[in-house]
């Protein structure tokens, strides 16, 4: 019986190898695919072009009075470029145009603290997760005692501030439909609307909320123990370049195994859910 199962397994594996080989095409086709991949182009040009928004503390941001990007994702991009043996070039993008920038070839990869979603999966390649995030509400500290549950946010008497084109906008529309929504263009953010008193709350990630509390005494996250919508965090690549995506996935797996992301998260005070 055991021998029969083993024989069946070997037969299945042989069939799978044959299927994959059929998908890969001829050796000449495989060679052409490798040559046209961004992985090859990046190494030839000697530069990794990284799209980033610069508006998501502590993922990607600029210090006041400075033009250079810094943050968790910026460090990860520099590390990836070092491992590729190339320089890194940061290309400023916005959340609402991040995917079109990938599609238009303005950059090779987007590293901005983006989360995975099915809508994004239809139009862009997404790496395996480097971490798991979650949503929490953020309010003014002086108003925190007005909220006892998520249900208190889902009211026509409440206004939620949100940046256009983000998964937070999608979440509020779907899960808190009774609330009014104040949408702002990047580089404006939902939490800035809260600080300015134009919105009662915003919904953001554990990552950003923990950082905001450190920067602004006026802001407080609420219900951190009830974070919602566990979100795998991903890098974005072109949807039709499997060779480049395979490299990115391998890089993430090896860096996680080596403890790189644990160290990086600690450096930037990044709070994540357990994988």
PDB file of N, CA, C and O in Angstrom, residues 216-269:
ATOM      1  N   UNK A 216       2.652  62.432  17.736  1.00  0.00           N
ATOM      2  CA  UNK A 216       1.641  63.450  18.068  1.00  0.00           C
ATOM      3  C   UNK A 216       0.895  63.049  19.338  1.00  0.00           C
ATOM      4  O   UNK A 216       0.170  62.053  19.358  1.00  0.00           O
ATOM      5  N   UNK A 217       1.041  63.866  20.363  1.00  0.00           N
ATOM      6  CA  UNK A 217       0.362  63.584  21.628  1.00  0.00           C
ATOM      7  C   UNK A 217      -1.156  63.665  21.486  1.00  0.00           C
ATOM      8  O   UNK A 217      -1.884  63.059  22.276  1.00  0.00           O
ATOM      9  N   UNK A 218      -1.617  64.424  20.487  1.00  0.00           N
ATOM     10  CA  UNK A 218      -3.061  64.633  20.348  1.00  0.00           C
ATOM     11  C   UNK A 218      -3.784  63.417  19.789  1.00  0.00           C
ATOM     12  O   UNK A 218      -5.008  63.331  19.864  1.00  0.00           O
ATOM     13  N   UNK A 219      -3.037  62.477  19.208  1.00  0.00           N
ATOM     14  CA  UNK A 219      -3.645  61.351  18.492  1.00  0.00           C
ATOM     15  C   UNK A 219      -3.585  60.080  19.329  1.00  0.00           C
ATOM     16  O   UNK A 219      -2.621  59.830  20.036  1.00  0.00           O
ATOM     17  N   UNK A 220      -4.629  59.260  19.213  1.00  0.00           N
ATOM     18  CA  UNK A 220      -4.661  57.974  19.916  1.00  0.00           C
ATOM     19  C   UNK A 220      -5.367  56.929  19.053  1.00  0.00           C
ATOM     20  O   UNK A 220      -6.419  57.193  18.471  1.00  0.00           O
ATOM     21  N   UNK A 221      -4.794  55.736  18.954  1.00  0.00           N
ATOM     22  CA  UNK A 221      -5.509  54.622  18.339  1.00  0.00           C
ATOM     23  C   UNK A 221      -6.447  54.028  19.375  1.00  0.00           C
ATOM     24  O   UNK A 221      -6.165  54.046  20.577  1.00  0.00           O
ATOM     25  N   UNK A 222      -7.580  53.531  18.924  1.00  0.00           N
ATOM     26  CA  UNK A 222      -8.530  52.886  19.825  1.00  0.00           C
ATOM     27  C   UNK A 222      -8.796  51.463  19.319  1.00  0.00           C
ATOM     28  O   UNK A 222      -8.652  51.167  18.138  1.00  0.00           O
ATOM     29  N   UNK A 223      -9.142  50.591  20.230  1.00  0.00           N
ATOM     30  CA  UNK A 223      -9.432  49.179  19.961  1.00  0.00           C
ATOM     31  C   UNK A 223      -8.261  48.432  19.308  1.00  0.00           C
ATOM     32  O   UNK A 223      -8.490  47.628  18.380  1.00  0.00           O
ATOM     33  N   UNK A 224      -7.024  48.648  19.742  1.00  0.00           N
ATOM     34  CA  UNK A 224      -5.921  47.912  19.114  1.00  0.00           C
ATOM     35  C   UNK A 224      -6.033  46.404  19.297  1.00  0.00           C
ATOM     36  O   UNK A 224      -5.538  45.641  18.472  1.00  0.00           O
ATOM     37  N   UNK A 225      -6.720  45.996  20.380  1.00  0.00           N
ATOM     38  CA  UNK A 225      -6.903  44.563  20.622  1.00  0.00           C
ATOM     39  C   UNK A 225      -8.005  43.985  19.734  1.00  0.00           C
ATOM     40  O   UNK A 225      -8.202  42.771  19.688  1.00  0.00           O
ATOM     41  N   UNK A 226      -8.716  44.859  19.000  1.00  0.00           N
ATOM     42  CA  UNK A 226      -9.775  44.414  18.095  1.00  0.00           C
ATOM     43  C   UNK A 226      -9.465  44.826  16.650  1.00  0.00           C
ATOM     44  O   UNK A 226     -10.365  45.157  15.880  1.00  0.00           O
ATOM     45  N   UNK A 227      -8.196  44.815  16.300  1.00  0.00           N
ATOM     46  CA  UNK A 227      -7.824  45.211  14.936  1.00  0.00           C
ATOM     47  C   UNK A 227      -8.548  44.332  13.927  1.00  0.00           C
ATOM     48  O   UNK A 227      -8.768  43.139  14.156  1.00  0.00           O
ATOM     49  N   UNK A 228      -8.920  44.933  12.820  1.00  0.00           N
ATOM     50  CA  UNK A 228      -9.732  44.243  11.823  1.00  0.00           C
ATOM     51  C   UNK A 228      -8.991  44.100  10.497  1.00  0.00           C
ATOM     52  O   UNK A 228      -7.984  44.772  10.256  1.00  0.00           O
ATOM     53  N   UNK A 229      -9.539  43.255   9.653  1.00  0.00           N
ATOM     54  CA  UNK A 229      -9.054  43.092   8.273  1.00  0.00           C
ATOM     55  C   UNK A 229      -7.562  42.818   8.235  1.00  0.00           C
ATOM     56  O   UNK A 229      -6.780  43.633   7.740  1.00  0.00           O
ATOM     57  N   UNK A 230      -7.168  41.659   8.770  1.00  0.00           N
ATOM     58  CA  UNK A 230      -5.755  41.284   8.714  1.00  0.00           C
ATOM     59  C   UNK A 230      -5.247  41.407   7.279  1.00  0.00           C
ATOM     60  O   UNK A 230      -5.826  40.843   6.349  1.00  0.00           O
ATOM     61  N   UNK A 231      -4.197  42.176   7.106  1.00  0.00           N
ATOM     62  CA  UNK A 231      -3.725  42.541   5.782  1.00  0.00           C
ATOM     63  C   UNK A 231      -2.302  42.062   5.539  1.00  0.00           C
ATOM     64  O   UNK A 231      -1.370  42.540   6.179  1.00  0.00           O
ATOM     65  N   UNK A 232      -2.114  41.129   4.600  1.00  0.00           N
ATOM     66  CA  UNK A 232      -0.744  40.788   4.222  1.00  0.00           C
ATOM     67  C   UNK A 232      -0.093  41.984   3.506  1.00  0.00           C
ATOM     68  O   UNK A 232      -0.687  42.573   2.607  1.00  0.00           O
ATOM     69  N   UNK A 233       1.107  42.331   3.921  1.00  0.00           N
ATOM     70  CA  UNK A 233       1.827  43.465   3.344  1.00  0.00           C
ATOM     71  C   UNK A 233       2.733  42.981   2.219  1.00  0.00           C
ATOM     72  O   UNK A 233       3.444  41.991   2.367  1.00  0.00           O
ATOM     73  N   UNK A 234       2.718  43.705   1.107  1.00  0.00           N
ATOM     74  CA  UNK A 234       3.324  43.181  -0.113  1.00  0.00           C
ATOM     75  C   UNK A 234       4.065  44.271  -0.867  1.00  0.00           C
ATOM     76  O   UNK A 234       3.809  45.462  -0.693  1.00  0.00           O
ATOM     77  N   UNK A 235       4.996  43.852  -1.725  1.00  0.00           N
ATOM     78  CA  UNK A 235       5.605  44.728  -2.719  1.00  0.00           C
ATOM     79  C   UNK A 235       4.888  44.489  -4.046  1.00  0.00           C
ATOM     80  O   UNK A 235       4.484  43.358  -4.350  1.00  0.00           O
ATOM     81  N   UNK A 236       4.742  45.514  -4.864  1.00  0.00           N
ATOM     82  CA  UNK A 236       4.020  45.414  -6.127  1.00  0.00           C
ATOM     83  C   UNK A 236       4.978  45.397  -7.308  1.00  0.00           C
ATOM     84  O   UNK A 236       5.939  46.169  -7.347  1.00  0.00           O
ATOM     85  N   UNK A 237       4.696  44.522  -8.261  1.00  0.00           N
ATOM     86  CA  UNK A 237       5.524  44.382  -9.451  1.00  0.00           C
ATOM     87  C   UNK A 237       4.604  44.276 -10.674  1.00  0.00           C
ATOM     88  O   UNK A 237       3.392  44.113 -10.531  1.00  0.00           O
ATOM     89  N   UNK A 238       5.163  44.346 -11.894  1.00  0.00           N
ATOM     90  CA  UNK A 238       4.326  44.141 -13.085  1.00  0.00           C
ATOM     91  C   UNK A 238       3.669  42.765 -13.074  1.00  0.00           C
ATOM     92  O   UNK A 238       4.276  41.777 -12.653  1.00  0.00           O
ATOM     93  N   UNK A 239       2.451  42.684 -13.542  1.00  0.00           N
ATOM     94  CA  UNK A 239       1.689  41.440 -13.459  1.00  0.00           C
ATOM     95  C   UNK A 239       2.214  40.370 -14.406  1.00  0.00           C
ATOM     96  O   UNK A 239       1.981  39.174 -14.200  1.00  0.00           O
ATOM     97  N   UNK A 240       2.926  40.774 -15.451  1.00  0.00           N
ATOM     98  CA  UNK A 240       3.324  39.819 -16.490  1.00  0.00           C
ATOM     99  C   UNK A 240       4.806  39.447 -16.445  1.00  0.00           C
ATOM    100  O   UNK A 240       5.334  38.910 -17.417  1.00  0.00           O
ATOM    101  N   UNK A 241       5.474  39.722 -15.335  1.00  0.00           N
ATOM    102  CA  UNK A 241       6.913  39.400 -15.237  1.00  0.00           C
ATOM    103  C   UNK A 241       7.125  38.433 -14.081  1.00  0.00           C
ATOM    104  O   UNK A 241       7.518  38.818 -12.972  1.00  0.00           O
ATOM    105  N   UNK A 242       6.885  37.145 -14.348  1.00  0.00           N
ATOM    106  CA  UNK A 242       6.981  36.133 -13.304  1.00  0.00           C
ATOM    107  C   UNK A 242       8.417  35.928 -12.848  1.00  0.00           C
ATOM    108  O   UNK A 242       8.665  35.595 -11.678  1.00  0.00           O
ATOM    109  N   UNK A 243       9.370  36.128 -13.735  1.00  0.00           N
ATOM    110  CA  UNK A 243      10.782  35.941 -13.370  1.00  0.00           C
ATOM    111  C   UNK A 243      11.193  36.956 -12.308  1.00  0.00           C
ATOM    112  O   UNK A 243      11.825  36.620 -11.298  1.00  0.00           O
ATOM    113  N   UNK A 244      10.844  38.206 -12.509  1.00  0.00           N
ATOM    114  CA  UNK A 244      11.157  39.255 -11.532  1.00  0.00           C
ATOM    115  C   UNK A 244      10.399  39.015 -10.223  1.00  0.00           C
ATOM    116  O   UNK A 244      10.966  39.123  -9.138  1.00  0.00           O
ATOM    117  N   UNK A 245       9.126  38.624 -10.321  1.00  0.00           N
ATOM    118  CA  UNK A 245       8.348  38.359  -9.120  1.00  0.00           C
ATOM    119  C   UNK A 245       8.923  37.171  -8.351  1.00  0.00           C
ATOM    120  O   UNK A 245       8.958  37.181  -7.117  1.00  0.00           O
ATOM    121  N   UNK A 246       9.397  36.153  -9.058  1.00  0.00           N
ATOM    122  CA  UNK A 246      10.022  35.012  -8.388  1.00  0.00           C
ATOM    123  C   UNK A 246      11.242  35.451  -7.588  1.00  0.00           C
ATOM    124  O   UNK A 246      11.482  34.974  -6.465  1.00  0.00           O
ATOM    125  N   UNK A 247      12.037  36.348  -8.175  1.00  0.00           N
ATOM    126  CA  UNK A 247      13.219  36.836  -7.453  1.00  0.00           C
ATOM    127  C   UNK A 247      12.794  37.591  -6.187  1.00  0.00           C
ATOM    128  O   UNK A 247      13.356  37.366  -5.105  1.00  0.00           O
ATOM    129  N   UNK A 248      11.822  38.472  -6.321  1.00  0.00           N
ATOM    130  CA  UNK A 248      11.358  39.255  -5.168  1.00  0.00           C
ATOM    131  C   UNK A 248      10.834  38.327  -4.072  1.00  0.00           C
ATOM    132  O   UNK A 248      11.137  38.501  -2.891  1.00  0.00           O
ATOM    133  N   UNK A 249      10.053  37.309  -4.461  1.00  0.00           N
ATOM    134  CA  UNK A 249       9.526  36.358  -3.481  1.00  0.00           C
ATOM    135  C   UNK A 249      10.645  35.593  -2.779  1.00  0.00           C
ATOM    136  O   UNK A 249      10.598  35.365  -1.564  1.00  0.00           O
ATOM    137  N   UNK A 250      11.647  35.184  -3.541  1.00  0.00           N
ATOM    138  CA  UNK A 250      12.788  34.469  -2.958  1.00  0.00           C
ATOM    139  C   UNK A 250      13.555  35.375  -2.000  1.00  0.00           C
ATOM    140  O   UNK A 250      13.992  34.929  -0.922  1.00  0.00           O
ATOM    141  N   UNK A 251      13.704  36.632  -2.376  1.00  0.00           N
ATOM    142  CA  UNK A 251      14.418  37.603  -1.528  1.00  0.00           C
ATOM    143  C   UNK A 251      13.690  37.763  -0.189  1.00  0.00           C
ATOM    144  O   UNK A 251      14.322  37.738   0.875  1.00  0.00           O
ATOM    145  N   UNK A 252      12.361  37.895  -0.243  1.00  0.00           N
ATOM    146  CA  UNK A 252      11.577  38.049   0.985  1.00  0.00           C
ATOM    147  C   UNK A 252      11.717  36.811   1.871  1.00  0.00           C
ATOM    148  O   UNK A 252      11.948  36.921   3.091  1.00  0.00           O
ATOM    149  N   UNK A 253      11.599  35.630   1.276  1.00  0.00           N
ATOM    150  CA  UNK A 253      11.679  34.388   2.052  1.00  0.00           C
ATOM    151  C   UNK A 253      13.026  34.254   2.747  1.00  0.00           C
ATOM    152  O   UNK A 253      13.096  33.898   3.939  1.00  0.00           O
ATOM    153  N   UNK A 254      14.085  34.536   2.031  1.00  0.00           N
ATOM    154  CA  UNK A 254      15.426  34.400   2.608  1.00  0.00           C
ATOM    155  C   UNK A 254      15.682  35.452   3.683  1.00  0.00           C
ATOM    156  O   UNK A 254      16.310  35.169   4.711  1.00  0.00           O
ATOM    157  N   UNK A 255      15.204  36.662   3.457  1.00  0.00           N
ATOM    158  CA  UNK A 255      15.406  37.732   4.444  1.00  0.00           C
ATOM    159  C   UNK A 255      14.591  37.476   5.717  1.00  0.00           C
ATOM    160  O   UNK A 255      15.050  37.750   6.832  1.00  0.00           O
ATOM    161  N   UNK A 256      13.396  36.945   5.569  1.00  0.00           N
ATOM    162  CA  UNK A 256      12.604  36.599   6.747  1.00  0.00           C
ATOM    163  C   UNK A 256      13.272  35.478   7.536  1.00  0.00           C
ATOM    164  O   UNK A 256      13.332  35.526   8.770  1.00  0.00           O
ATOM    165  N   UNK A 257      13.773  34.491   6.832  1.00  0.00           N
ATOM    166  CA  UNK A 257      14.445  33.376   7.486  1.00  0.00           C
ATOM    167  C   UNK A 257      15.675  33.841   8.244  1.00  0.00           C
ATOM    168  O   UNK A 257      15.994  33.331   9.328  1.00  0.00           O
ATOM    169  N   UNK A 258      16.372  34.831   7.700  1.00  0.00           N
ATOM    170  CA  UNK A 258      17.597  35.340   8.320  1.00  0.00           C
ATOM    171  C   UNK A 258      17.313  36.334   9.447  1.00  0.00           C
ATOM    172  O   UNK A 258      18.242  36.781  10.128  1.00  0.00           O
ATOM    173  N   UNK A 259      16.032  36.695   9.660  1.00  0.00           N
ATOM    174  CA  UNK A 259      15.678  37.632  10.723  1.00  0.00           C
ATOM    175  C   UNK A 259      15.789  39.084  10.332  1.00  0.00           C
ATOM    176  O   UNK A 259      15.650  39.978  11.178  1.00  0.00           O
ATOM    177  N   UNK A 260      15.994  39.353   9.040  1.00  0.00           N
ATOM    178  CA  UNK A 260      16.167  40.742   8.596  1.00  0.00           C
ATOM    179  C   UNK A 260      14.925  41.577   8.895  1.00  0.00           C
ATOM    180  O   UNK A 260      15.031  42.693   9.417  1.00  0.00           O
ATOM    181  N   UNK A 261      13.738  41.053   8.582  1.00  0.00           N
ATOM    182  CA  UNK A 261      12.526  41.847   8.782  1.00  0.00           C
ATOM    183  C   UNK A 261      12.208  42.023  10.264  1.00  0.00           C
ATOM    184  O   UNK A 261      11.658  43.055  10.662  1.00  0.00           O
ATOM    185  N   UNK A 262      12.547  41.058  11.103  1.00  0.00           N
ATOM    186  CA  UNK A 262      12.368  41.239  12.551  1.00  0.00           C
ATOM    187  C   UNK A 262      13.194  42.420  13.045  1.00  0.00           C
ATOM    188  O   UNK A 262      12.721  43.255  13.821  1.00  0.00           O
ATOM    189  N   UNK A 263      14.440  42.480  12.584  1.00  0.00           N
ATOM    190  CA  UNK A 263      15.319  43.585  12.979  1.00  0.00           C
ATOM    191  C   UNK A 263      14.819  44.913  12.417  1.00  0.00           C
ATOM    192  O   UNK A 263      14.809  45.938  13.114  1.00  0.00           O
ATOM    193  N   UNK A 264      14.397  44.891  11.156  1.00  0.00           N
ATOM    194  CA  UNK A 264      13.904  46.116  10.521  1.00  0.00           C
ATOM    195  C   UNK A 264      12.648  46.623  11.225  1.00  0.00           C
ATOM    196  O   UNK A 264      12.511  47.834  11.472  1.00  0.00           O
ATOM    197  N   UNK A 265      11.742  45.731  11.581  1.00  0.00           N
ATOM    198  CA  UNK A 265      10.522  46.131  12.291  1.00  0.00           C
ATOM    199  C   UNK A 265      10.860  46.761  13.641  1.00  0.00           C
ATOM    200  O   UNK A 265      10.266  47.776  14.038  1.00  0.00           O
ATOM    201  N   UNK A 266      11.812  46.169  14.344  1.00  0.00           N
ATOM    202  CA  UNK A 266      12.214  46.707  15.644  1.00  0.00           C
ATOM    203  C   UNK A 266      12.855  48.080  15.490  1.00  0.00           C
ATOM    204  O   UNK A 266      12.610  48.987  16.302  1.00  0.00           O
ATOM    205  N   UNK A 267      13.669  48.256  14.470  1.00  0.00           N
ATOM    206  CA  UNK A 267      14.336  49.540  14.229  1.00  0.00           C
ATOM    207  C   UNK A 267      13.326  50.673  14.073  1.00  0.00           C
ATOM    208  O   UNK A 267      13.518  51.771  14.598  1.00  0.00           O
ATOM    209  N   UNK A 268      12.235  50.394  13.350  1.00  0.00           N
ATOM    210  CA  UNK A 268      11.257  51.442  13.047  1.00  0.00           C
ATOM    211  C   UNK A 268      10.025  51.382  13.944  1.00  0.00           C
ATOM    212  O   UNK A 268       9.063  52.118  13.714  1.00  0.00           O
ATOM    213  N   UNK A 269      10.051  50.544  14.972  1.00  0.00           N
ATOM    214  CA  UNK A 269       8.897  50.471  15.894  1.00  0.00           C
ATOM    215  C   UNK A 269       7.649  49.975  15.230  1.00  0.00           C
ATOM    216  O   UNK A 269       6.529  50.393  15.586  1.00  0.00           O
TER     217      UNK A 269
END
